[in-house]
mmCIF file of C-alpha atoms in Angstrom:
data_model
loop_
_atom_site.group_PDB
_atom_site.id
_atom_site.type_symbol
_atom_site.label_atom_id
_atom_site.label_comp_id
_atom_site.label_asym_id
_atom_site.label_seq_id
_atom_site.Cartn_x
_atom_site.Cartn_y
_atom_site.Cartn_z
ATOM 1 C CA MET A 14 21.515 -16.601 -13.936
ATOM 2 C CA ILE A 15 22.574 -12.843 -14.865
ATOM 3 C CA GLY A 16 21.965 -11.427 -18.550
ATOM 4 C CA SER A 17 24.344 -9.431 -20.812
ATOM 5 C CA GLY A 18 24.076 -6.354 -19.364
ATOM 6 C CA LEU A 19 25.009 -7.425 -15.778
ATOM 7 C CA LYS A 20 28.136 -9.098 -17.546
ATOM 8 C CA LYS A 21 29.091 -5.791 -18.927
ATOM 9 C CA LEU A 22 28.298 -3.878 -15.859
ATOM 10 C CA ALA A 23 30.660 -6.959 -14.150
ATOM 11 C CA GLN A 24 33.334 -6.350 -16.274
ATOM 12 C CA GLU A 25 33.430 -2.587 -16.176
ATOM 13 C CA LEU A 26 33.850 -3.086 -11.974
ATOM 14 C CA GLY A 27 36.567 -5.576 -12.105
ATOM 15 C CA MET A 28 34.317 -8.183 -10.791
ATOM 16 C CA LYS A 29 34.071 -11.898 -11.568
ATOM 17 C CA VAL A 30 31.181 -14.396 -13.369
ATOM 18 C CA GLY A 31 30.144 -17.830 -11.896
ATOM 19 C CA LYS A 32 27.432 -19.667 -10.205
ATOM 20 C CA GLY A 33 24.887 -17.308 -12.418
ATOM 21 C CA VAL A 34 26.069 -14.311 -10.385
ATOM 22 C CA ALA A 35 28.560 -11.763 -10.993
ATOM 23 C CA TYR A 36 30.911 -11.282 -7.644
ATOM 24 C CA GLY A 37 33.877 -10.059 -5.620
ATOM 25 C CA SER A 38 34.915 -6.690 -5.006
ATOM 26 C CA LEU A 39 32.787 -3.331 -5.974
ATOM 27 C CA ARG A 40 34.688 -0.677 -5.271
ATOM 28 C CA GLY A 41 35.933 -2.021 -2.318
ATOM 29 C CA TYR A 42 33.073 -3.843 -0.876
ATOM 30 C CA ALA A 43 31.593 -7.359 -1.529
ATOM 31 C CA ALA A 44 28.711 -7.923 -3.381
ATOM 32 C CA ALA A 45 27.310 -10.512 -5.762
ATOM 33 C CA PHE A 46 24.783 -9.320 -8.805
ATOM 34 C CA SER A 47 22.243 -11.135 -10.026
ATOM 35 C CA GLU A 48 18.415 -11.421 -11.398
ATOM 36 C CA GLY A 49 14.962 -13.353 -12.082
ATOM 37 C CA ALA A 50 12.082 -12.611 -13.737
ATOM 38 C CA GLY A 51 11.159 -8.678 -13.640
ATOM 39 C CA TYR A 52 13.981 -7.889 -10.890
ATOM 40 C CA LYS A 53 17.803 -7.512 -10.816
ATOM 41 C CA GLN A 54 19.527 -7.898 -7.219
ATOM 42 C CA LEU A 55 22.416 -6.107 -5.433
ATOM 43 C CA VAL A 56 23.690 -7.839 -2.522
ATOM 44 C CA PHE A 57 26.705 -6.264 -0.764
ATOM 45 C CA THR A 58 28.101 -8.077 2.241
ATOM 46 C CA THR A 59 29.375 -5.996 5.155
ATOM 47 C CA LYS A 60 28.882 -5.397 8.632
ATOM 48 C CA PHE A 61 28.363 -1.934 10.706
ATOM 49 C CA PRO A 62 30.881 -1.494 13.838
ATOM 50 C CA GLU A 63 27.726 -0.007 15.291
ATOM 51 C CA PRO A 64 23.983 -0.425 14.939
ATOM 52 C CA ASP A 65 23.533 3.301 14.860
ATOM 53 C CA GLN A 66 25.718 3.294 11.502
ATOM 54 C CA ARG A 67 23.185 0.704 10.108
ATOM 55 C CA ALA A 68 20.022 2.778 11.121
ATOM 56 C CA ALA A 69 21.759 6.224 9.732
ATOM 57 C CA LEU A 70 22.569 5.009 6.662
ATOM 58 C CA LEU A 71 18.779 3.467 6.342
ATOM 59 C CA ALA A 72 17.694 6.800 7.382
ATOM 60 C CA ALA A 73 19.966 8.784 4.800
ATOM 61 C CA ALA A 74 18.397 6.261 1.858
ATOM 62 C CA GLN A 75 14.686 6.872 3.188
ATOM 63 C CA GLY A 76 14.902 10.414 2.375
ATOM 64 C CA VAL A 77 15.437 9.320 -1.456
ATOM 65 C CA ASP A 78 12.464 8.372 -2.989
ATOM 66 C CA LEU A 79 14.613 4.972 -4.199
ATOM 67 C CA ARG A 80 11.719 3.662 -6.484
ATOM 68 C CA LYS A 81 11.507 6.727 -8.394
ATOM 69 C CA THR A 82 15.054 7.810 -9.010
ATOM 70 C CA TYR A 83 16.734 4.348 -9.039
ATOM 71 C CA ARG A 84 13.992 1.850 -9.667
ATOM 72 C CA VAL A 85 14.621 0.255 -6.180
ATOM 73 C CA GLU A 86 11.628 -1.747 -5.157
ATOM 74 C CA GLN A 87 13.809 -2.736 -1.958
ATOM 75 C CA LEU A 88 16.415 -1.562 0.191
ATOM 76 C CA GLU A 89 17.296 -4.465 3.270
ATOM 77 C CA ALA A 90 19.365 -3.897 5.742
ATOM 78 C CA MET A 91 20.627 -7.488 7.520
ATOM 79 C CA ASP A 92 23.248 -8.085 10.420
ATOM 80 C CA ASP A 93 25.722 -9.358 7.055
ATOM 81 C CA GLY A 94 24.606 -7.431 4.463
ATOM 82 C CA ILE A 95 22.477 -4.936 2.747
ATOM 83 C CA LEU A 96 19.913 -6.511 -0.026
ATOM 84 C CA VAL A 97 18.997 -3.843 -3.088
ATOM 85 C CA VAL A 98 16.117 -5.394 -5.806
ATOM 86 C CA PHE A 99 15.499 -2.948 -9.099
ATOM 87 C CA ARG A 100 12.673 -3.055 -11.208
ATOM 88 C CA ASP A 101 14.213 -4.380 -14.199
ATOM 89 C CA ASP A 102 12.397 -2.353 -17.054
ATOM 90 C CA PRO A 103 14.010 -0.459 -20.505
ATOM 91 C CA GLY A 104 16.947 1.423 -19.008
ATOM 92 C CA ILE A 105 17.638 -0.275 -15.963
ATOM 93 C CA MET A 106 21.171 -0.535 -16.345
ATOM 94 C CA ALA A 107 22.124 3.111 -16.264
ATOM 95 C CA LYS A 108 19.710 3.791 -12.849
ATOM 96 C CA ILE A 109 22.367 0.824 -11.268
ATOM 97 C CA ARG A 110 24.939 2.586 -12.345
ATOM 98 C CA ALA A 111 23.582 6.193 -11.065
ATOM 99 C CA PHE A 112 22.431 3.968 -7.840
ATOM 100 C CA LEU A 113 26.239 2.768 -7.277
ATOM 101 C CA ASN A 114 27.607 6.246 -7.404
ATOM 102 C CA TRP A 115 24.977 7.569 -5.127
ATOM 103 C CA PHE A 116 24.982 4.169 -2.314
ATOM 104 C CA VAL A 117 28.946 3.541 -2.407
ATOM 105 C CA PRO A 118 29.974 6.804 -0.652
ATOM 106 C CA LEU A 119 27.238 6.473 2.339
ATOM 107 C CA LEU A 120 28.957 2.613 2.950
ATOM 108 C CA VAL A 121 31.671 4.302 3.282
ATOM 109 C CA GLN A 122 30.405 7.413 5.416
ATOM 110 C CA TYR A 123 28.953 4.966 7.649
ATOM 111 C CA GLY A 124 32.125 2.607 8.706
ATOM 112 C CA ALA A 125 30.726 -0.721 6.382
ATOM 113 C CA THR A 126 33.402 -2.803 6.767
ATOM 114 C CA PRO A 127 35.283 -3.171 3.534
ATOM 115 C CA ALA A 128 35.731 -6.655 1.457
ATOM 116 C CA ASN A 129 39.018 -7.427 3.247
ATOM 117 C CA VAL A 130 37.276 -7.836 6.382
ATOM 118 C CA CYS A 131 35.880 -10.667 7.136
ATOM 119 C CA THR A 132 32.180 -10.195 8.207
ATOM 120 C CA GLN A 133 32.251 -13.382 10.641
ATOM 121 C CA CYS A 134 35.406 -12.371 12.961
ATOM 122 C CA GLY A 135 36.100 -8.969 11.822
ATOM 123 C CA ALA A 136 39.837 -9.454 11.314
ATOM 124 C CA GLN A 137 41.623 -7.867 7.909
ATOM 125 C CA ILE A 138 41.532 -10.894 5.314
ATOM 126 C CA GLU A 139 45.188 -11.495 3.989
ATOM 127 C CA ARG A 140 44.199 -14.605 2.072
ATOM 128 C CA GLY A 141 40.451 -15.682 1.722
ATOM 129 C CA ARG A 142 37.907 -17.366 -0.205
ATOM 130 C CA TRP A 143 34.974 -16.166 -2.249
ATOM 131 C CA VAL A 144 31.738 -18.063 -1.570
ATOM 132 C CA LEU A 145 28.383 -17.900 -2.572
ATOM 133 C CA ILE A 146 25.631 -18.341 0.325
ATOM 134 C CA GLY A 147 22.059 -16.975 -0.039
ATOM 135 C CA GLY A 148 22.430 -14.817 -2.710
ATOM 136 C CA GLY A 149 25.506 -13.163 -1.174
ATOM 137 C CA ALA A 150 29.058 -13.467 -2.185
ATOM 138 C CA PHE A 151 31.044 -13.745 0.892
ATOM 139 C CA TYR A 152 34.995 -13.508 1.366
ATOM 140 C CA LEU A 153 36.209 -15.460 4.101
ATOM 141 C CA HIS A 154 38.974 -16.876 6.035
ATOM 142 C CA ASP A 155 39.416 -20.723 5.695
ATOM 143 C CA ALA A 156 38.466 -21.193 9.103
ATOM 144 C CA CYS A 157 35.294 -19.037 9.162
ATOM 145 C CA LEU A 158 34.015 -20.497 6.310
ATOM 146 C CA GLU A 159 34.537 -23.717 8.224
ATOM 147 C CA LYS A 160 32.537 -22.443 11.166
ATOM 148 C CA ILE A 161 29.968 -20.965 9.242
ATOM 149 C CA GLY A 162 29.486 -24.264 7.685
ATOM 150 C CA ARG A 163 29.463 -25.996 11.149
ATOM 151 C CA ASP A 164 26.834 -23.297 12.426
ATOM 152 C CA MET A 165 24.466 -24.158 9.425
ATOM 153 C CA GLU A 166 24.113 -27.947 10.081
ATOM 154 C CA ALA A 167 23.450 -27.419 13.877
ATOM 155 C CA ASP A 168 20.566 -24.709 12.921
ATOM 156 C CA LEU A 169 19.180 -27.387 10.724
ATOM 157 C CA GLU A 170 20.004 -30.108 12.939
ATOM 158 C CA ALA A 171 18.051 -27.865 15.892
ATOM 159 C CA GLN A 172 15.247 -26.973 13.157
ATOM 160 C CA ARG A 173 14.415 -30.822 12.410
ATOM 161 C CA THR A 174 14.864 -31.778 16.457
ATOM 162 C CA ALA A 175 12.485 -28.917 17.595
ATOM 163 C CA ASP A 176 9.800 -29.957 14.619
ATOM 164 C CA THR A 177 6.935 -32.711 16.258
ATOM 165 C CA GLY A 178 5.051 -32.289 13.450
ATOM 166 C CA SER A 179 3.431 -35.535 11.086
ATOM 167 C CA TYR A 180 3.478 -35.707 7.714
ATOM 168 C CA VAL A 181 0.105 -37.903 8.050
ATOM 169 C CA SER A 182 -1.541 -34.625 10.033
ATOM 170 C CA GLY A 183 -0.573 -32.534 7.932
ATOM 171 C CA THR A 184 -1.904 -34.299 4.705
ATOM 172 C CA VAL A 185 -5.264 -34.582 6.524
ATOM 173 C CA GLY A 186 -5.295 -31.089 6.709
ATOM 174 C CA ALA A 187 -4.141 -30.365 3.114
ATOM 175 C CA PHE A 188 -6.420 -32.724 1.532
ATOM 176 C CA LEU A 189 -9.353 -31.235 4.051
ATOM 177 C CA GLY A 190 -8.304 -27.752 2.734
ATOM 178 C CA ALA A 191 -8.405 -29.046 -1.094
ATOM 179 C CA ALA A 192 -11.319 -29.870 -0.586
ATOM 180 C CA LEU A 193 -12.688 -26.657 0.296
ATOM 181 C CA GLY A 194 -10.653 -25.783 -3.027
ATOM 182 C CA ALA A 195 -12.351 -27.831 -4.866
ATOM 183 C CA VAL A 196 -16.020 -26.593 -3.807
ATOM 184 C CA ALA A 197 -14.988 -23.181 -5.093
ATOM 185 C CA TRP A 198 -13.446 -24.937 -8.216
ATOM 186 C CA ALA A 199 -17.063 -26.939 -8.906
ATOM 187 C CA VAL A 200 -18.966 -23.577 -8.642
ATOM 188 C CA VAL A 201 -16.955 -21.445 -10.718
ATOM 189 C CA MET A 202 -17.062 -24.480 -13.293
ATOM 190 C CA TYR A 203 -20.719 -24.616 -13.221
ATOM 191 C CA PHE A 204 -20.778 -20.908 -14.546
ATOM 192 C CA GLY A 205 -18.652 -21.729 -17.441
ATOM 193 C CA TYR A 206 -15.318 -20.645 -16.547
ATOM 194 C CA VAL A 207 -11.303 -22.465 -15.231
ATOM 195 C CA ALA A 208 -9.403 -19.567 -13.618
ATOM 196 C CA SER A 209 -5.717 -20.067 -12.307
ATOM 197 C CA LEU A 210 -6.922 -17.872 -9.476
ATOM 198 C CA VAL A 211 -8.730 -20.651 -7.893
ATOM 199 C CA GLY A 212 -6.139 -23.128 -8.503
ATOM 200 C CA LEU A 213 -4.176 -20.820 -6.119
ATOM 201 C CA LEU A 214 -7.130 -20.668 -3.607
ATOM 202 C CA ILE A 215 -6.670 -24.566 -3.799
ATOM 203 C CA GLY A 216 -3.199 -24.367 -3.258
ATOM 204 C CA TRP A 217 -3.568 -22.051 0.019
ATOM 205 C CA LEU A 218 -5.985 -23.967 1.574
ATOM 206 C CA ALA A 219 -4.034 -26.731 1.026
ATOM 207 C CA ASN A 220 -1.308 -25.585 2.707
ATOM 208 C CA LEU A 221 -2.924 -23.396 5.415
ATOM 209 C CA GLY A 222 -4.592 -27.155 5.876
ATOM 210 C CA TYR A 223 -1.221 -28.640 6.450
ATOM 211 C CA GLY A 224 -0.033 -25.923 8.770
ATOM 212 C CA LEU A 225 -2.808 -25.879 10.681
ATOM 213 C CA LEU A 226 -2.775 -30.010 11.636
ATOM 214 C CA HIS A 227 1.007 -29.372 12.364
ATOM 215 C CA GLY A 228 2.663 -31.405 9.592
ATOM 216 C CA LYS A 229 5.729 -31.810 9.432
ATOM 217 C CA GLN A 230 8.610 -29.284 7.652
ATOM 218 C CA GLY A 231 10.092 -31.838 5.227
ATOM 219 C CA LYS A 232 10.332 -32.742 1.636
ATOM 220 C CA GLY A 233 7.249 -34.862 2.254
ATOM 221 C CA LYS A 234 5.386 -31.577 2.525
ATOM 222 C CA LEU A 235 5.848 -31.123 -1.417
ATOM 223 C CA ALA A 236 4.372 -34.034 -2.303
ATOM 224 C CA ALA A 237 1.359 -33.253 0.429
ATOM 225 C CA LEU A 238 0.964 -29.940 -1.730
ATOM 226 C CA ILE A 239 1.042 -31.808 -5.160
ATOM 227 C CA CYS A 240 -0.983 -34.815 -4.665
ATOM 228 C CA THR A 241 -3.690 -32.775 -2.839
ATOM 229 C CA VAL A 242 -4.105 -30.151 -5.292
ATOM 230 C CA ILE A 243 -4.457 -32.934 -7.733
ATOM 231 C CA PHE A 244 -6.969 -34.062 -5.711
ATOM 232 C CA GLY A 245 -8.619 -30.864 -5.735
ATOM 233 C CA VAL A 246 -8.610 -30.075 -9.271
ATOM 234 C CA ALA A 247 -10.348 -33.566 -10.201
ATOM 235 C CA VAL A 248 -13.354 -33.054 -7.304
ATOM 236 C CA GLY A 249 -13.700 -29.823 -8.281
ATOM 237 C CA THR A 250 -13.937 -30.745 -12.315
ATOM 238 C CA PHE A 251 -16.229 -33.865 -11.432
ATOM 239 C CA GLY A 252 -18.275 -31.505 -9.269
ATOM 240 C CA GLY A 253 -18.672 -28.919 -11.719
ATOM 241 C CA TYR A 254 -20.229 -31.647 -14.014
ATOM 242 C CA ILE A 255 -22.045 -32.819 -11.068
ATOM 243 C CA LEU A 256 -23.780 -29.333 -10.698
ATOM 244 C CA GLN A 257 -24.086 -28.960 -14.445
ATOM 245 C CA LEU A 258 -25.826 -32.573 -14.673
ATOM 246 C CA ALA A 259 -28.033 -31.132 -11.708
ATOM 247 C CA LYS A 260 -29.195 -28.446 -13.895
ATOM 248 C CA VAL A 261 -30.244 -30.012 -16.667
ATOM 249 C CA LEU A 262 -32.394 -32.582 -14.878
ATOM 250 C CA SER A 263 -34.056 -29.808 -12.887
ATOM 251 C CA GLU A 264 -35.073 -28.322 -16.007
ATOM 252 C CA MET A 265 -36.520 -31.655 -17.485
ATOM 253 C CA SER A 266 -38.256 -31.964 -14.870
ATOM 254 C CA VAL A 267 -36.536 -35.306 -14.062
ATOM 255 C CA THR A 268 -36.927 -36.879 -10.804
ATOM 256 C CA TYR A 269 -33.560 -38.221 -9.031
ATOM 257 C CA SER A 270 -31.630 -37.872 -5.605
ATOM 258 C CA VAL A 271 -28.408 -36.548 -4.786
ATOM 259 C CA GLY A 272 -26.757 -39.896 -4.173
ATOM 260 C CA GLU A 273 -27.967 -41.133 -7.669
ATOM 261 C CA LEU A 274 -25.761 -38.210 -9.744
ATOM 262 C CA PRO A 275 -22.424 -39.540 -9.764
ATOM 263 C CA ALA A 276 -23.800 -43.025 -10.869
ATOM 264 C CA MET A 277 -25.550 -41.224 -13.673
ATOM 265 C CA LEU A 278 -22.576 -38.924 -14.610
ATOM 266 C CA MET A 279 -19.933 -41.731 -14.894
ATOM 267 C CA GLU A 280 -22.949 -43.974 -17.474
ATOM 268 C CA LEU A 281 -22.992 -40.415 -19.490
ATOM 269 C CA PHE A 282 -19.017 -40.653 -19.582
ATOM 270 C CA ARG A 283 -19.358 -44.316 -20.324
ATOM 271 C CA VAL A 284 -21.434 -44.206 -23.240
ATOM 272 C CA ASP A 285 -20.380 -40.468 -24.328
ATOM 273 C CA GLY A 286 -17.431 -40.556 -25.889
ATOM 274 C CA GLU A 287 -17.142 -37.130 -26.471
ATOM 275 C CA LEU A 288 -18.799 -35.660 -23.077
ATOM 276 C CA SER A 289 -15.736 -37.849 -21.721
ATOM 277 C CA GLY A 290 -13.021 -35.992 -23.770
ATOM 278 C CA ALA A 291 -14.450 -33.069 -22.461
ATOM 279 C CA LEU A 292 -14.131 -33.797 -18.719
ATOM 280 C CA PHE A 293 -10.410 -34.835 -19.440
ATOM 281 C CA LYS A 294 -9.862 -31.913 -21.425
ATOM 282 C CA ASP A 295 -11.281 -29.779 -18.636
ATOM 283 C CA LEU A 296 -9.518 -31.996 -16.398
ATOM 284 C CA ALA A 297 -6.607 -31.134 -18.275
ATOM 285 C CA LEU A 298 -7.251 -27.662 -18.595
ATOM 286 C CA GLY A 299 -7.828 -27.254 -14.742
ATOM 287 C CA LEU A 300 -4.420 -29.037 -13.798
ATOM 288 C CA VAL A 301 -2.635 -26.464 -16.113
ATOM 289 C CA PHE A 302 -4.471 -23.275 -15.002
ATOM 290 C CA ALA A 303 -4.138 -24.691 -11.320
ATOM 291 C CA GLY A 304 0.080 -25.363 -11.704
ATOM 292 C CA ILE A 305 0.340 -21.883 -12.518
ATOM 293 C CA GLY A 306 -1.610 -20.511 -9.750
ATOM 294 C CA VAL A 307 -0.011 -22.981 -7.297
ATOM 295 C CA PHE A 308 3.799 -22.874 -9.253
ATOM 296 C CA ALA A 309 5.200 -19.811 -7.201
ATOM 297 C CA MET A 310 4.015 -21.502 -3.963
ATOM 298 C CA LEU A 311 5.783 -24.572 -4.085
ATOM 299 C CA SER A 312 8.974 -23.298 -5.208
ATOM 300 C CA ARG A 313 8.887 -20.869 -2.667
ATOM 301 C CA THR A 314 8.004 -23.924 -0.166
ATOM 302 C CA LYS A 315 10.872 -25.686 -1.846
ATOM 303 C CA ARG A 316 13.198 -22.763 -0.719
ATOM 304 C CA GLU A 317 12.009 -22.964 2.683
ATOM 305 C CA LEU A 318 12.708 -26.318 3.128
ATOM 306 C CA SER A 319 15.938 -26.158 1.023
ATOM 307 C CA ALA A 320 18.952 -26.518 3.758
ATOM 308 C CA PRO A 321 21.326 -23.124 3.163
ATOM 309 C CA LYS A 322 24.184 -24.176 0.709
ATOM 310 C CA ILE A 323 27.830 -23.037 0.530
ATOM 311 C CA GLN A 324 28.925 -23.345 -2.980
ATOM 312 C CA GLU A 325 32.486 -22.207 -4.087
ATOM 313 C CA LEU A 326 32.717 -19.336 -6.261
ATOM 314 C CA GLU A 327 36.717 -19.630 -7.071
#
């Protein structure tokens, strides 16, 4: 979705709003605005006839302190477009307008193709279609759009064919990684803390373990990571209580074996409602913090596993 600032700018530039973006011809170039938490994004869909022209434009951009002057955090030239990411601070709309006044003439100077030139075939477009692909608004011939769709399907099928991993081995690796994270969680709990950073560690180790044991890249990976993170928090929380019980017994000079501790703790939970309530509270709090810690990782994994989509804009 886009806010009122970008909607107003789109209206000024003669662009349209749809599918959560502002899109259309921006001073002659195909472009799309979008935004998220803490950033605003601009994507020009264009090509350069010669690689040297793109390199020259980037060199010109590097001669300016983009972060200080325009609050640009990222400027990247791709094969079929230019990505610009702005830091969304107060006053950013004035910075974006200033950036456009400076940057669009560079597109002209270095020969970037305008909106009425198809980025797929390089020919003029008499009658085309606006579509959204990966955050960029493309104006394309019907035939070129169909070709892109076929190519995307072929690439996806090739990735599936090349993926020889296994959900079983990947899940085993994820559980092993989460188990290591659970140890860290138990130690942190022993000292009286519950931290989202440890939740992130559990998720990172689970993801690492999944990859090291050649887990299959598919929707099952998300389920494996979610289950293993819950497992890591549960084991870590219970482990933290085990460590605390061991400390209390040692202070009381009670003789025990390590193997007896889980049964002793379960008996305490059975007879002490207040203690079992504290366990569930700590477990719930741990899952919340772990969820905060791994949310970004899971979202990124979901995007990586999702097939690219072509959305009709009009």
